[in-house]
PDB file of C-alpha atoms in Angstrom:
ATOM      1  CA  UNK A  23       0.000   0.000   0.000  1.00 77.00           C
ATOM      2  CA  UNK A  24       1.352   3.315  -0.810  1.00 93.00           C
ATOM      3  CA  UNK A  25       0.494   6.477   0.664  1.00 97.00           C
ATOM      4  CA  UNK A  26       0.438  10.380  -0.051  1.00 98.00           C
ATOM      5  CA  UNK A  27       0.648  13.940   1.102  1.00 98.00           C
ATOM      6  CA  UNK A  28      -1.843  16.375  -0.563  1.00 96.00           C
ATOM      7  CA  UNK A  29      -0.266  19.753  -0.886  1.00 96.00           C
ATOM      8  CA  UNK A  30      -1.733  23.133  -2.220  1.00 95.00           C
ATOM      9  CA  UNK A  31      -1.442  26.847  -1.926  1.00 92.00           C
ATOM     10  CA  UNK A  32      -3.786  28.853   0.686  1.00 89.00           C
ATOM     11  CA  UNK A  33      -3.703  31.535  -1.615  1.00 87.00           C
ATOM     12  CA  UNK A  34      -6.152  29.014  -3.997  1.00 85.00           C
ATOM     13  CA  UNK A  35      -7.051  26.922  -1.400  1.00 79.00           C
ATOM     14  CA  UNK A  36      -8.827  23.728  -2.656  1.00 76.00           C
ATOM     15  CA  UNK A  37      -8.649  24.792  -6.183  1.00 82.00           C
ATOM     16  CA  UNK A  38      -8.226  21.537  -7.745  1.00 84.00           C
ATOM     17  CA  UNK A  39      -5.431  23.060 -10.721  1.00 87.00           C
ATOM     18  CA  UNK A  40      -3.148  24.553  -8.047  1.00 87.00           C
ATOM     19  CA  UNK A  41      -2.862  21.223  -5.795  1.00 93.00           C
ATOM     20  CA  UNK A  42      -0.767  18.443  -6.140  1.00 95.00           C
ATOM     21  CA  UNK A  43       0.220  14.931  -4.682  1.00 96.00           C
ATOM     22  CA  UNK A  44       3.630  13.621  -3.456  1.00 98.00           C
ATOM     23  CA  UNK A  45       2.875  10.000  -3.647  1.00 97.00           C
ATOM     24  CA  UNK A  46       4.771   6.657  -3.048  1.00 97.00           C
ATOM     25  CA  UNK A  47       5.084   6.838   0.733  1.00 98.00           C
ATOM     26  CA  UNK A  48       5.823   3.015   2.404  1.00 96.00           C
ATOM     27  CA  UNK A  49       3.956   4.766   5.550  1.00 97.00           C
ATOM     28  CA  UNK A  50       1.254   6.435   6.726  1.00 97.00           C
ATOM     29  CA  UNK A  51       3.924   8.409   9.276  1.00 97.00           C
ATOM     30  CA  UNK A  52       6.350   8.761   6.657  1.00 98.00           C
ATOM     31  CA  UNK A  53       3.936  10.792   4.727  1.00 98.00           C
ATOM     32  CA  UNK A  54       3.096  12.681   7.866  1.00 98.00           C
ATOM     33  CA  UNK A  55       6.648  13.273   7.998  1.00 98.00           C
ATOM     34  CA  UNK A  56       6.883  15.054   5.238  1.00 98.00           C
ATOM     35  CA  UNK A  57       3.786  16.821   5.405  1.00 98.00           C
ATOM     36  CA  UNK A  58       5.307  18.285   9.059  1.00 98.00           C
ATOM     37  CA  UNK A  59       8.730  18.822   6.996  1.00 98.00           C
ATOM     38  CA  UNK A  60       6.866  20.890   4.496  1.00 98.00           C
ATOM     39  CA  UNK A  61       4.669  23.593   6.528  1.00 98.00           C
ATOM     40  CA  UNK A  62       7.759  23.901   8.647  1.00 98.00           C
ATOM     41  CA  UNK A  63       9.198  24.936   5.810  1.00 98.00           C
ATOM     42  CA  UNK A  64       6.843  27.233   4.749  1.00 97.00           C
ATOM     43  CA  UNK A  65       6.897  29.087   8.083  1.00 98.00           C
ATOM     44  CA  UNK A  66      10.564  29.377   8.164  1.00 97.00           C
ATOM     45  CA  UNK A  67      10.749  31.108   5.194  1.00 96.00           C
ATOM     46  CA  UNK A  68       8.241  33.351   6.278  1.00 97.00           C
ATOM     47  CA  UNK A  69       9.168  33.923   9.846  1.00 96.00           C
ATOM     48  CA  UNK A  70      11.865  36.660   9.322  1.00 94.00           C
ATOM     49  CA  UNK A  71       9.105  38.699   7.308  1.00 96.00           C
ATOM     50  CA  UNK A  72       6.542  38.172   9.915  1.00 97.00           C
ATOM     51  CA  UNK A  73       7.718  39.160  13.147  1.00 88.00           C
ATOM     52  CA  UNK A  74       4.850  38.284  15.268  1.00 97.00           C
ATOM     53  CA  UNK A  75       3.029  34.552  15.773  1.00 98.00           C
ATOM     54  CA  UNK A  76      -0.486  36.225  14.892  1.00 98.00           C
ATOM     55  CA  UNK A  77       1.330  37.843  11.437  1.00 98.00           C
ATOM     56  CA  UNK A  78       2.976  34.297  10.738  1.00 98.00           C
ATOM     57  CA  UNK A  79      -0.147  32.490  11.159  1.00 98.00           C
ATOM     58  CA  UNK A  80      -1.956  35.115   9.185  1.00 97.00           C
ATOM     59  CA  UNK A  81       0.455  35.003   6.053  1.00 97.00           C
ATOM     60  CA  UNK A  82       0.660  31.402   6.027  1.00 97.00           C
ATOM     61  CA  UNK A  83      -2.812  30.611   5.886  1.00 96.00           C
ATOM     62  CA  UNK A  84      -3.141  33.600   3.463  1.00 94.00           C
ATOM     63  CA  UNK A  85      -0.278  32.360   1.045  1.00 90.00           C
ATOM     64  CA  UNK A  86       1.639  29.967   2.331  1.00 94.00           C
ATOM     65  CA  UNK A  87       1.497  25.950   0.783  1.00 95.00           C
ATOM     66  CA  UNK A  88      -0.287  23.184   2.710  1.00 96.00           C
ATOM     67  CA  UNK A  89       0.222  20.041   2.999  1.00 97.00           C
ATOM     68  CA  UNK A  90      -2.676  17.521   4.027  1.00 96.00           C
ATOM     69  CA  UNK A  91      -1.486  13.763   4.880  1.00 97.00           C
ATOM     70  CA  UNK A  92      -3.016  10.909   6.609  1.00 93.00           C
ATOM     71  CA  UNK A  93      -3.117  11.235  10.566  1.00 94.00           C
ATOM     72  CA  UNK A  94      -1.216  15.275  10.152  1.00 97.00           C
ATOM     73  CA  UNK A  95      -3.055  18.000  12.209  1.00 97.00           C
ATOM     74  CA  UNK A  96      -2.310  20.852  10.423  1.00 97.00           C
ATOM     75  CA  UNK A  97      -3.844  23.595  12.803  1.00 97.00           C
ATOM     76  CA  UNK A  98      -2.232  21.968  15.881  1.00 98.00           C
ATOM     77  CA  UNK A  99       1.486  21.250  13.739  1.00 98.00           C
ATOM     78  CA  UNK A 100       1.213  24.990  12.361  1.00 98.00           C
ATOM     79  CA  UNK A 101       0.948  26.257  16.173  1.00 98.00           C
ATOM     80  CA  UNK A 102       4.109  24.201  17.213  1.00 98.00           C
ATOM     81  CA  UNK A 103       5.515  25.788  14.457  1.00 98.00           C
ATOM     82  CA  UNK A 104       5.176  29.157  14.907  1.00 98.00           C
ATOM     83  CA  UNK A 105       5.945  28.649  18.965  1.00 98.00           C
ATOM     84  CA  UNK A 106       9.148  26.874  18.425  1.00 97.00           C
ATOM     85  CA  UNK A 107      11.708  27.361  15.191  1.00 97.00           C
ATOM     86  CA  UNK A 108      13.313  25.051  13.500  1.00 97.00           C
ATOM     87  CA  UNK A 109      17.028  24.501  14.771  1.00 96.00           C
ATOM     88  CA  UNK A 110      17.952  21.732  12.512  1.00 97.00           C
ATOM     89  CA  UNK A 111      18.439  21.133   8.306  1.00 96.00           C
ATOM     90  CA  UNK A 112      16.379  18.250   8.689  1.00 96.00           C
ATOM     91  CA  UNK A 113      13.346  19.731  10.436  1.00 97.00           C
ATOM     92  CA  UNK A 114      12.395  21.527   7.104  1.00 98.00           C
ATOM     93  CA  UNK A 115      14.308  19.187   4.859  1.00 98.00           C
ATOM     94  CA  UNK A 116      11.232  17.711   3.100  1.00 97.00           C
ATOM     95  CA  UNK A 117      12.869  16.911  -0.228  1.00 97.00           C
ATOM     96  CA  UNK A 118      14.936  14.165   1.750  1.00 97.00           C
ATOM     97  CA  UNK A 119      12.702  11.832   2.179  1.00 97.00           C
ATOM     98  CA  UNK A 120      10.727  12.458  -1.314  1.00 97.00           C
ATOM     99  CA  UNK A 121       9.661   8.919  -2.565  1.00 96.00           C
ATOM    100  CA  UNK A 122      10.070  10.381  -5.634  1.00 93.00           C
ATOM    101  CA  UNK A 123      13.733  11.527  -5.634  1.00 88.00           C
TER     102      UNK A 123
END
């Protein structure tokens, strides 16, 4: 069984032409994985632009890129986030553990 991460931009949000699917994960968590990878990504890049949690939240669920996987809590993910940066490569290093690569 394979599995996949749904991912999409906020700024079209559930517009069907500007989503797309990462798929070939062995795991549900490894697609989780990535899908946590991904909108910790997004934030980083636009934490130093967005001083404050409220403005970070704000632009990333105005134009930042989702990502939507099997047993991922977005809302709750997106919060720990914003409350705590990334310190490590691999904690927005989503690319590295693309099935597809």
């Amino acid at each position: 069984m394979s599995h996949s991460v749904l991912c999409g931009d906020f700024a079209h949000y559930q517009d069907p032409d500007e989503e797309w699917s990462i798929d070939g994960f062995a795991t549900a968590e490894a697609a989780a994985e990535y899908a946590r990878r991904f909108v910790r990504d997004q934030v980083e890049a636009l934490r130093a632009e967005y001083a404050t949690p409220d403005a970070l939240r704000d632009a990333f669920l105005s134009f930042g890129e989702y990502a939507i996987a099997p047993g991922f809590d977005l809302q709750a993910w997106l919060a720990h986030c914003i409350a705590t940066p990334a310190t490590r490569r691999a904690d927005t290093d989503y690319q590295a553990i693309d099935p597809n690569r």
